[in-house]
mmCIF file of C-alpha atoms and ligand atoms in Angstrom:
data_model
loop_
_atom_site.group_PDB
_atom_site.id
_atom_site.type_symbol
_atom_site.label_atom_id
_atom_site.label_comp_id
_atom_site.label_asym_id
_atom_site.label_seq_id
_atom_site.Cartn_x
_atom_site.Cartn_y
_atom_site.Cartn_z
ATOM 1 C CA UNK A 1 0.000 0.000 0.000
ATOM 2 C CA UNK A 2 0.999 3.598 -0.515
ATOM 3 C CA UNK A 3 0.759 6.513 1.864
ATOM 4 C CA UNK A 4 -0.852 9.719 0.656
ATOM 5 C CA UNK A 5 -1.845 13.084 2.011
ATOM 6 C CA UNK A 6 -5.076 14.897 1.229
ATOM 7 C CA UNK A 7 -4.294 18.593 0.931
ATOM 8 C CA UNK A 8 -7.164 21.103 1.280
ATOM 9 C CA UNK A 9 -7.500 23.747 -1.419
ATOM 10 C CA UNK A 10 -6.447 26.794 0.623
ATOM 11 C CA UNK A 11 -2.972 25.333 1.308
ATOM 12 C CA UNK A 12 -2.414 23.251 -1.805
ATOM 13 C CA UNK A 13 0.862 25.014 -2.591
ATOM 14 C CA UNK A 14 4.552 24.167 -3.016
ATOM 15 C CA UNK A 15 5.281 24.392 0.715
ATOM 16 C CA UNK A 16 2.573 21.906 1.606
ATOM 17 C CA UNK A 17 3.687 19.531 -1.168
ATOM 18 C CA UNK A 18 7.208 19.660 0.284
ATOM 19 C CA UNK A 19 5.774 19.051 3.762
ATOM 20 C CA UNK A 20 3.865 16.008 2.450
ATOM 21 C CA UNK A 21 6.996 14.406 1.020
ATOM 22 C CA UNK A 22 9.039 15.139 4.137
ATOM 23 C CA UNK A 23 6.320 13.630 6.329
ATOM 24 C CA UNK A 24 6.466 10.387 4.330
ATOM 25 C CA UNK A 25 3.705 10.686 1.739
ATOM 26 C CA UNK A 26 4.314 9.519 -1.818
ATOM 27 C CA UNK A 27 0.872 10.398 -3.178
ATOM 28 C CA UNK A 28 -1.397 13.434 -2.991
ATOM 29 C CA UNK A 29 -5.145 13.832 -2.988
ATOM 30 C CA UNK A 30 -5.839 17.368 -4.192
ATOM 31 C CA UNK A 31 -8.825 18.455 -2.166
ATOM 32 C CA UNK A 32 -9.955 21.470 -4.191
ATOM 33 C CA UNK A 33 -13.345 21.627 -2.535
ATOM 34 C CA UNK A 34 -13.662 20.344 0.967
ATOM 35 C CA UNK A 35 -16.730 19.125 2.780
ATOM 36 C CA UNK A 36 -15.243 20.036 6.122
ATOM 37 C CA UNK A 37 -17.183 22.689 7.973
ATOM 38 C CA UNK A 38 -15.319 25.815 8.978
ATOM 39 C CA UNK A 39 -11.973 25.039 7.417
ATOM 40 C CA UNK A 40 -9.835 28.053 6.681
ATOM 41 C CA UNK A 41 -6.236 28.954 6.079
ATOM 42 C CA UNK A 42 -5.543 29.822 9.684
ATOM 43 C CA UNK A 43 -6.320 26.726 11.646
ATOM 44 C CA UNK A 44 -9.418 25.336 9.948
ATOM 45 C CA UNK A 45 -11.909 26.574 12.484
ATOM 46 C CA UNK A 46 -13.178 29.907 11.276
ATOM 47 C CA UNK A 47 -16.942 29.703 11.121
ATOM 48 C CA UNK A 48 -19.276 31.383 8.735
ATOM 49 C CA UNK A 49 -20.653 30.533 5.369
ATOM 50 C CA UNK A 50 -18.509 29.025 2.711
ATOM 51 C CA UNK A 51 -18.922 30.152 -0.857
ATOM 52 C CA UNK A 52 -18.568 28.100 -3.996
ATOM 53 C CA UNK A 53 -17.691 29.891 -7.238
ATOM 54 C CA UNK A 54 -18.415 28.477 -10.694
ATOM 55 C CA UNK A 55 -15.761 27.709 -13.281
ATOM 56 C CA UNK A 56 -12.906 27.323 -10.781
ATOM 57 C CA UNK A 57 -9.673 27.556 -12.774
ATOM 58 C CA UNK A 58 -8.058 24.756 -10.760
ATOM 59 C CA UNK A 59 -10.099 22.244 -12.763
ATOM 60 C CA UNK A 60 -8.637 23.293 -16.119
ATOM 61 C CA UNK A 61 -6.268 21.006 -18.008
ATOM 62 C CA UNK A 62 -3.377 23.507 -17.745
ATOM 63 C CA UNK A 63 -3.783 23.981 -14.013
ATOM 64 C CA UNK A 64 -4.035 20.232 -13.364
ATOM 65 C CA UNK A 65 -0.884 19.577 -15.395
ATOM 66 C CA UNK A 66 0.918 22.315 -13.468
ATOM 67 C CA UNK A 67 -0.131 20.706 -10.188
ATOM 68 C CA UNK A 68 0.999 17.259 -11.300
ATOM 69 C CA UNK A 69 4.367 18.612 -12.398
ATOM 70 C CA UNK A 70 4.957 20.520 -9.175
ATOM 71 C CA UNK A 71 4.161 17.340 -7.254
ATOM 72 C CA UNK A 72 6.466 15.242 -9.426
ATOM 73 C CA UNK A 73 9.335 17.662 -8.860
ATOM 74 C CA UNK A 74 9.076 16.667 -5.201
ATOM 75 C CA UNK A 75 8.797 12.935 -5.811
ATOM 76 C CA UNK A 76 5.025 12.894 -5.391
ATOM 77 C CA UNK A 77 2.190 11.657 -7.573
ATOM 78 C CA UNK A 78 -1.282 13.160 -7.727
ATOM 79 C CA UNK A 79 -3.583 10.217 -7.042
ATOM 80 C CA UNK A 80 -6.898 12.026 -7.076
ATOM 81 C CA UNK A 81 -8.774 15.282 -7.284
ATOM 82 C CA UNK A 82 -11.571 15.474 -4.767
ATOM 83 C CA UNK A 83 -14.997 16.823 -5.384
ATOM 84 C CA UNK A 84 -16.847 18.755 -8.007
ATOM 85 C CA UNK A 85 -17.513 22.336 -6.940
ATOM 86 C CA UNK A 86 -21.107 22.883 -5.719
ATOM 87 C CA UNK A 87 -21.426 25.971 -7.960
ATOM 88 C CA UNK A 88 -20.642 23.798 -10.987
ATOM 89 C CA UNK A 89 -23.150 20.998 -10.490
ATOM 90 C CA UNK A 90 -25.868 22.042 -8.007
ATOM 91 C CA UNK A 91 -28.622 21.336 -10.521
ATOM 92 C CA UNK A 92 -27.286 17.809 -11.063
ATOM 93 C CA UNK A 93 -27.856 17.260 -7.337
ATOM 94 C CA UNK A 94 -31.111 19.230 -7.209
ATOM 95 C CA UNK A 95 -32.473 18.116 -10.601
ATOM 96 C CA UNK A 96 -32.849 21.761 -11.579
ATOM 97 C CA UNK A 97 -33.175 23.532 -14.932
ATOM 98 C CA UNK A 98 -29.410 23.771 -15.569
ATOM 99 C CA UNK A 99 -28.867 20.054 -14.971
ATOM 100 C CA UNK A 100 -27.887 19.044 -18.522
ATOM 101 C CA UNK A 101 -25.609 22.042 -19.021
ATOM 102 C CA UNK A 102 -23.870 21.339 -15.704
ATOM 103 C CA UNK A 103 -23.466 17.648 -16.592
ATOM 104 C CA UNK A 104 -21.520 18.735 -19.665
ATOM 105 C CA UNK A 105 -19.232 20.785 -17.427
ATOM 106 C CA UNK A 106 -18.727 17.878 -15.029
ATOM 107 C CA UNK A 107 -17.827 15.623 -17.956
ATOM 108 C CA UNK A 108 -15.262 18.169 -19.107
ATOM 109 C CA UNK A 109 -13.716 18.206 -15.612
ATOM 110 C CA UNK A 110 -13.353 14.416 -15.746
ATOM 111 C CA UNK A 111 -11.753 14.665 -19.207
ATOM 112 C CA UNK A 112 -9.342 17.336 -17.938
ATOM 113 C CA UNK A 113 -8.348 15.203 -14.950
ATOM 114 C CA UNK A 114 -7.605 12.216 -17.201
ATOM 115 C CA UNK A 115 -5.779 14.244 -19.848
ATOM 116 C CA UNK A 116 -3.590 15.781 -17.137
ATOM 117 C CA UNK A 117 -2.443 12.318 -16.064
ATOM 118 C CA UNK A 118 -4.404 12.103 -12.822
ATOM 119 C CA UNK A 119 -6.026 8.684 -12.427
ATOM 120 C CA UNK A 120 -8.941 9.342 -10.038
ATOM 121 C CA UNK A 121 -11.784 11.747 -9.383
ATOM 122 C CA UNK A 122 -13.249 11.517 -5.881
ATOM 123 C CA UNK A 123 -16.752 12.836 -5.252
ATOM 124 C CA UNK A 124 -19.728 12.977 -2.935
ATOM 125 C CA UNK A 125 -23.239 12.767 -4.343
ATOM 126 C CA UNK A 126 -24.776 14.663 -1.472
ATOM 127 C CA UNK A 127 -27.276 17.505 -1.193
ATOM 128 C CA UNK A 128 -26.811 18.394 2.482
ATOM 129 C CA UNK A 129 -23.089 17.543 2.537
ATOM 130 C CA UNK A 130 -21.120 17.619 5.758
ATOM 131 C CA UNK A 131 -23.182 19.475 8.334
ATOM 132 C CA UNK A 132 -23.631 19.804 12.084
ATOM 133 C CA UNK A 133 -20.200 18.736 13.249
ATOM 134 C CA UNK A 134 -18.712 21.469 15.418
ATOM 135 C CA UNK A 135 -15.154 21.148 16.690
ATOM 136 C CA UNK A 136 -14.911 20.550 20.449
ATOM 137 C CA UNK A 137 -12.021 19.829 22.798
ATOM 138 C CA UNK A 138 -12.965 16.141 22.900
ATOM 139 C CA UNK A 139 -9.903 14.326 21.548
ATOM 140 C CA UNK A 140 -6.946 13.180 23.638
ATOM 141 C CA UNK A 141 -5.442 15.934 25.764
ATOM 142 C CA UNK A 142 -8.278 18.284 24.858
ATOM 143 C CA UNK A 143 -7.378 18.437 21.168
ATOM 144 C CA UNK A 144 -10.056 20.080 19.041
ATOM 145 C CA UNK A 145 -11.914 17.548 16.954
ATOM 146 C CA UNK A 146 -15.111 17.200 14.943
ATOM 147 C CA UNK A 147 -18.097 15.950 16.927
ATOM 148 C CA UNK A 148 -21.600 14.995 15.928
ATOM 149 C CA UNK A 149 -24.830 14.774 17.897
ATOM 150 C CA UNK A 150 -28.113 14.306 16.096
ATOM 151 C CA UNK A 151 -29.790 17.534 17.132
ATOM 152 C CA UNK A 152 -32.453 19.645 15.495
ATOM 153 C CA UNK A 153 -31.915 19.958 11.753
ATOM 154 C CA UNK A 154 -32.737 23.124 9.869
ATOM 155 C CA UNK A 155 -33.933 22.907 6.262
ATOM 156 C CA UNK A 156 -31.462 23.913 3.539
ATOM 157 C CA UNK A 157 -31.875 27.471 2.233
ATOM 158 C CA UNK A 158 -32.112 27.792 -1.526
ATOM 159 C CA UNK A 159 -28.888 28.938 -3.169
ATOM 160 C CA UNK A 160 -26.984 26.403 -1.067
ATOM 161 C CA UNK A 161 -25.965 22.825 -1.689
ATOM 162 C CA UNK A 162 -23.359 20.625 0.017
ATOM 163 C CA UNK A 163 -23.325 23.235 2.784
ATOM 164 C CA UNK A 164 -21.843 25.872 0.484
ATOM 165 C CA UNK A 165 -23.538 28.936 -0.965
ATOM 166 C CA UNK A 166 -23.496 29.132 -4.760
ATOM 167 C CA UNK A 167 -26.033 31.981 -5.097
ATOM 168 C CA UNK A 168 -25.897 34.542 -2.248
ATOM 169 C CA UNK A 169 -28.910 36.546 -3.471
ATOM 170 C CA UNK A 170 -31.121 33.477 -3.659
ATOM 171 C CA UNK A 171 -29.752 32.323 -0.314
ATOM 172 C CA UNK A 172 -30.591 35.593 1.499
ATOM 173 C CA UNK A 173 -34.059 35.751 -0.055
ATOM 174 C CA UNK A 174 -34.728 32.131 0.874
ATOM 175 C CA UNK A 175 -33.902 32.782 4.525
ATOM 176 C CA UNK A 176 -35.898 36.035 4.621
ATOM 177 C CA UNK A 177 -38.954 34.353 3.120
ATOM 178 C CA UNK A 178 -38.614 31.020 4.935
ATOM 179 C CA UNK A 179 -38.681 29.195 1.611
ATOM 180 C CA UNK A 180 -36.305 26.244 1.581
ATOM 181 C CA UNK A 181 -35.047 23.405 -0.626
ATOM 182 C CA UNK A 182 -37.918 20.931 -1.045
ATOM 183 C CA UNK A 183 -37.590 17.579 0.737
ATOM 184 C CA UNK A 184 -35.834 14.927 -1.370
ATOM 185 C CA UNK A 185 -36.822 11.259 -1.031
ATOM 186 C CA UNK A 186 -34.540 8.226 -1.389
ATOM 187 C CA UNK A 187 -36.294 7.398 -4.643
ATOM 188 C CA UNK A 188 -35.649 10.869 -6.075
ATOM 189 C CA UNK A 189 -32.033 10.818 -4.960
ATOM 190 C CA UNK A 190 -31.392 7.410 -6.528
ATOM 191 C CA UNK A 191 -33.029 8.511 -9.740
ATOM 192 C CA UNK A 192 -30.703 11.520 -9.898
ATOM 193 C CA UNK A 193 -27.654 9.458 -8.970
ATOM 194 C CA UNK A 194 -28.395 6.711 -11.492
ATOM 195 C CA UNK A 195 -28.796 9.241 -14.288
ATOM 196 C CA UNK A 196 -25.547 10.936 -13.268
ATOM 197 C CA UNK A 197 -23.599 7.679 -13.116
ATOM 198 C CA UNK A 198 -24.992 6.335 -16.377
ATOM 199 C CA UNK A 199 -23.900 9.491 -18.186
ATOM 200 C CA UNK A 200 -20.530 9.957 -16.538
ATOM 201 C CA UNK A 201 -19.173 6.380 -16.610
ATOM 202 C CA UNK A 202 -18.552 6.187 -20.397
ATOM 203 C CA UNK A 203 -16.804 9.580 -20.237
ATOM 204 C CA UNK A 204 -14.626 8.421 -17.350
ATOM 205 C CA UNK A 205 -13.787 5.175 -19.160
ATOM 206 C CA UNK A 206 -12.665 7.082 -22.213
ATOM 207 C CA UNK A 207 -10.684 9.563 -20.107
ATOM 208 C CA UNK A 208 -8.955 6.811 -18.117
ATOM 209 C CA UNK A 209 -10.316 8.169 -14.837
ATOM 210 C CA UNK A 210 -11.750 6.110 -12.010
ATOM 211 C CA UNK A 211 -14.662 7.715 -10.169
ATOM 212 C CA UNK A 212 -14.505 7.174 -6.420
ATOM 213 C CA UNK A 213 -17.621 7.797 -4.323
ATOM 214 C CA UNK A 214 -17.304 8.915 -0.681
ATOM 215 C CA UNK A 215 -19.998 7.769 1.768
ATOM 216 C CA UNK A 216 -22.260 10.367 3.434
ATOM 217 C CA UNK A 217 -20.818 11.985 6.521
ATOM 218 C CA UNK A 218 -22.641 12.154 8.911
ATOM 219 C CA UNK A 219 -24.204 8.850 7.861
ATOM 220 C CA UNK A 220 -27.903 9.430 8.413
ATOM 221 C CA UNK A 221 -30.690 8.222 6.067
ATOM 222 C CA UNK A 222 -31.817 11.818 5.815
ATOM 223 C CA UNK A 223 -30.264 15.162 6.721
ATOM 224 C CA UNK A 224 -31.949 18.564 6.576
ATOM 225 C CA UNK A 225 -34.990 16.899 4.900
ATOM 226 C CA UNK A 226 -32.914 15.468 2.051
ATOM 227 C CA UNK A 227 -32.113 11.776 1.525
ATOM 228 C CA UNK A 228 -28.516 10.556 1.806
ATOM 229 C CA UNK A 229 -26.963 8.048 -0.580
ATOM 230 C CA UNK A 230 -24.398 5.849 1.214
ATOM 231 C CA UNK A 231 -25.498 6.061 4.842
ATOM 232 C CA UNK A 232 -24.959 2.324 5.474
ATOM 233 C CA UNK A 233 -22.041 0.292 4.175
ATOM 234 C CA UNK A 234 -24.302 -2.219 2.425
ATOM 235 C CA UNK A 235 -25.568 0.577 0.142
ATOM 236 C CA UNK A 236 -22.146 0.615 -1.534
ATOM 237 C CA UNK A 237 -23.171 -2.756 -3.018
ATOM 238 C CA UNK A 238 -26.070 -1.025 -4.752
ATOM 239 C CA UNK A 239 -23.724 1.730 -5.993
ATOM 240 C CA UNK A 240 -21.335 -0.854 -7.469
ATOM 241 C CA UNK A 241 -24.223 -2.735 -9.079
ATOM 242 C CA UNK A 242 -25.650 0.452 -10.608
ATOM 243 C CA UNK A 243 -22.736 0.405 -13.044
ATOM 244 C CA UNK A 244 -20.517 -2.690 -13.261
ATOM 245 C CA UNK A 245 -17.679 -0.687 -14.848
ATOM 246 C CA UNK A 246 -14.385 -0.789 -12.974
ATOM 247 C CA UNK A 247 -14.290 3.038 -13.145
ATOM 248 C CA UNK A 248 -17.291 3.065 -10.791
ATOM 249 C CA UNK A 249 -15.431 2.645 -7.514
ATOM 250 C CA UNK A 250 -15.261 3.674 -3.855
ATOM 251 C CA UNK A 251 -13.481 6.448 -1.996
ATOM 252 C CA UNK A 252 -13.467 4.205 1.039
ATOM 253 C CA UNK A 253 -13.761 6.391 4.145
ATOM 254 C CA UNK A 254 -13.124 4.077 7.080
ATOM 255 C CA UNK A 255 -14.025 6.892 9.510
ATOM 256 C CA UNK A 256 -17.460 7.505 8.035
ATOM 257 C CA UNK A 257 -18.092 3.757 7.701
ATOM 258 C CA UNK A 258 -17.150 3.319 11.380
ATOM 259 C CA UNK A 259 -19.718 5.958 12.365
ATOM 260 C CA UNK A 260 -22.517 3.784 10.966
ATOM 261 C CA UNK A 261 -24.529 1.783 13.527
ATOM 262 C CA UNK A 262 -25.400 -1.927 13.498
ATOM 263 C CA UNK A 263 -22.432 -3.236 11.569
ATOM 264 C CA UNK A 264 -18.969 -4.645 12.171
ATOM 265 C CA UNK A 265 -16.336 -2.450 10.522
ATOM 266 C CA UNK A 266 -13.903 -5.366 10.042
ATOM 267 C CA UNK A 267 -16.556 -7.394 8.185
ATOM 268 C CA UNK A 268 -17.345 -4.317 6.100
ATOM 269 C CA UNK A 269 -13.695 -3.888 5.074
ATOM 270 C CA UNK A 270 -13.365 -7.606 4.304
ATOM 271 C CA UNK A 271 -16.503 -7.564 2.166
ATOM 272 C CA UNK A 272 -15.539 -4.542 0.095
ATOM 273 C CA UNK A 273 -11.859 -5.275 -0.364
ATOM 274 C CA UNK A 274 -12.993 -8.491 -2.034
ATOM 275 C CA UNK A 275 -14.832 -6.481 -4.712
ATOM 276 C CA UNK A 276 -11.517 -5.023 -5.899
ATOM 277 C CA UNK A 277 -13.230 -1.651 -6.248
ATOM 278 C CA UNK A 278 -11.785 0.265 -3.297
ATOM 279 C CA UNK A 279 -9.952 2.989 -5.211
ATOM 280 C CA UNK A 280 -8.337 4.674 -2.239
ATOM 281 C CA UNK A 281 -8.814 4.854 1.504
ATOM 282 C CA UNK A 282 -9.538 7.648 3.964
ATOM 283 C CA UNK A 283 -8.222 6.441 7.295
ATOM 284 C CA UNK A 284 -9.284 7.974 10.607
ATOM 285 C CA UNK A 285 -10.630 6.819 13.922
ATOM 286 C CA UNK A 286 -13.790 7.554 15.839
ATOM 287 C CA UNK A 287 -15.426 7.156 19.227
ATOM 288 C CA UNK A 288 -19.150 6.440 19.283
ATOM 289 C CA UNK A 289 -21.462 5.977 16.327
ATOM 290 C CA UNK A 290 -24.607 7.560 14.946
ATOM 291 C CA UNK A 291 -26.479 9.242 16.643
ATOM 292 C CA UNK A 292 -23.476 10.604 18.589
ATOM 293 C CA UNK A 293 -19.778 10.331 17.875
ATOM 294 C CA UNK A 294 -16.554 12.241 18.002
ATOM 295 C CA UNK A 295 -13.499 11.994 15.808
ATOM 296 C CA UNK A 296 -10.344 10.900 17.602
ATOM 297 C CA UNK A 297 -6.633 10.512 16.987
ATOM 298 C CA UNK A 298 -5.825 7.643 14.664
ATOM 299 C CA UNK A 299 -4.631 5.437 17.562
ATOM 300 C CA UNK A 300 -7.270 6.495 20.070
ATOM 301 C CA UNK A 301 -10.698 5.458 18.766
ATOM 302 C CA UNK A 302 -12.841 2.342 19.020
ATOM 303 C CA UNK A 303 -11.506 0.899 15.740
ATOM 304 C CA UNK A 304 -8.302 -1.152 15.590
ATOM 305 C CA UNK A 305 -6.947 0.497 12.459
ATOM 306 C CA UNK A 306 -3.909 -1.765 12.287
ATOM 307 C CA UNK A 307 -6.355 -4.642 11.944
ATOM 308 C CA UNK A 308 -8.163 -2.689 9.199
ATOM 309 C CA UNK A 309 -4.874 -2.174 7.344
ATOM 310 C CA UNK A 310 -4.092 -5.879 7.655
ATOM 311 C CA UNK A 311 -7.481 -6.837 6.190
ATOM 312 C CA UNK A 312 -6.942 -4.422 3.302
ATOM 313 C CA UNK A 313 -3.448 -5.755 2.645
ATOM 314 C CA UNK A 314 -4.442 -9.418 2.856
ATOM 315 C CA UNK A 315 -7.427 -8.668 0.609
ATOM 316 C CA UNK A 316 -5.077 -7.497 -2.116
ATOM 317 C CA UNK A 317 -5.563 -3.732 -1.815
ATOM 318 C CA UNK A 318 -2.361 -1.993 -2.883
ATOM 319 C CA UNK A 319 -3.651 1.540 -3.433
ATOM 320 C CA UNK A 320 -3.302 4.794 -1.573
ATOM 321 C CA UNK A 321 -4.253 5.384 2.069
ATOM 322 C CA UNK A 322 -4.576 8.978 3.314
ATOM 323 C CA UNK A 323 -5.158 10.162 6.889
ATOM 324 C CA UNK A 324 -8.495 11.960 6.203
ATOM 325 C CA UNK A 325 -8.996 14.564 8.935
ATOM 326 C CA UNK A 326 -7.323 14.494 12.328
ATOM 327 C CA UNK A 327 -7.778 16.337 15.627
ATOM 328 C CA UNK A 328 -5.851 19.597 15.744
ATOM 329 C CA UNK A 329 -2.636 19.444 17.774
ATOM 330 C CA UNK A 330 -1.909 22.551 19.825
ATOM 331 C CA UNK A 331 1.061 24.011 17.969
ATOM 332 C CA UNK A 332 1.426 27.054 15.731
ATOM 333 C CA UNK A 333 0.520 24.746 12.840
ATOM 334 C CA UNK A 334 -2.250 22.454 14.143
ATOM 335 C CA UNK A 335 -3.227 20.895 10.817
ATOM 336 C CA UNK A 336 0.344 20.037 9.792
ATOM 337 C CA UNK A 337 1.140 18.610 13.193
ATOM 338 C CA UNK A 338 -1.985 16.444 13.213
ATOM 339 C CA UNK A 339 -1.231 15.159 9.727
ATOM 340 C CA UNK A 340 2.440 14.473 10.433
ATOM 341 C CA UNK A 341 1.400 12.409 13.446
ATOM 342 C CA UNK A 342 -1.147 10.415 11.428
ATOM 343 C CA UNK A 343 1.248 9.867 8.504
ATOM 344 C CA UNK A 344 3.961 8.552 10.822
ATOM 345 C CA UNK A 345 1.492 6.236 12.484
ATOM 346 C CA UNK A 346 0.218 4.898 9.146
ATOM 347 C CA UNK A 347 3.733 4.319 7.785
ATOM 348 C CA UNK A 348 4.815 2.484 10.921
ATOM 349 C CA UNK A 349 1.657 0.373 10.959
ATOM 350 C CA UNK A 350 2.036 -0.607 7.321
ATOM 351 C CA UNK A 351 5.665 -1.415 7.834
ATOM 352 C CA UNK A 352 4.825 -3.633 10.815
ATOM 353 C CA UNK A 353 2.585 -5.817 8.623
ATOM 354 C CA UNK A 354 4.900 -5.794 5.607
ATOM 355 C CA UNK A 355 2.510 -3.657 3.578
ATOM 356 C CA UNK A 356 4.465 -0.433 3.063
ATOM 357 C CA UNK A 357 5.407 0.245 -0.529
ATOM 358 C CA UNK A 358 8.296 2.761 -0.850
HETATM 359 MN MN1 MN B 1 -13.512 10.866 4.435
#
């Protein structure tokens, strides 16, 4: 297996690429648009609304090539780009009037990723996105970490999707008038997802890009009145069956999967590694499950992640594992410190089971 680092958009620069290599990563997940609430350049905790702007230049062929080359200069490979920008595909998620036009844009992004020599596009098919997970001093030593408790859910204002605002005027008017995004049923969501997948898979095949779907975090059947796609591990089976193509694969988030109730995470990993369609892995630990959980340090949750790595390795997975998010360590650079800790732990754990490549 290979060790990667997911780098959030605001700090995806040469310094952070150098940091990644020094901390032991060989692969990068370029996280242009992040589902994490409240991330910012200065410690990832500034609150407030996050905006999404259409036509982000980072998704162009030239920009993606530039990124790949800057990574390669440091001995790194770009494994994946994560997430379509909400402003570029909100009507694909909402089945709105611009749906077909936005699908064309999404297809072009996939073509650009492939043409630039990047093998994977990670995505979430989620209307509510990541929501309701404030950071609290709940991890070891009082480290700030994401927590979730299933409290009262507010409906989604119009002009917002995936917890980001794509149309501020519509958003303000929606709140003023109390007029929100209509409820979305499981049936509606699956109809939208199936249409999306059916259209995008042939494009991805031609572009040489594997599409990797992240599960819904927090994993509830419904959030803010809208259905969620992969809120139980078994639903990944339905995703894989919806298109049998090998480019229809999983962005396998062990943390989110461990948050799901009524299932054994080790059995889940064993089941899905056998499909051969885990594209890459988000590795993090957790304490508790839905309806209440808190993210923990990688070695401090209820999951034995060394056992998870062993199951992946023995199941033939040889792809990239990234730390996902971590609690913030109290230094002048909390994100870097948390990631360096997780990367070291992952490298040592892989080495201990003979699974570390490079
Ligand atoms: Mn994840």
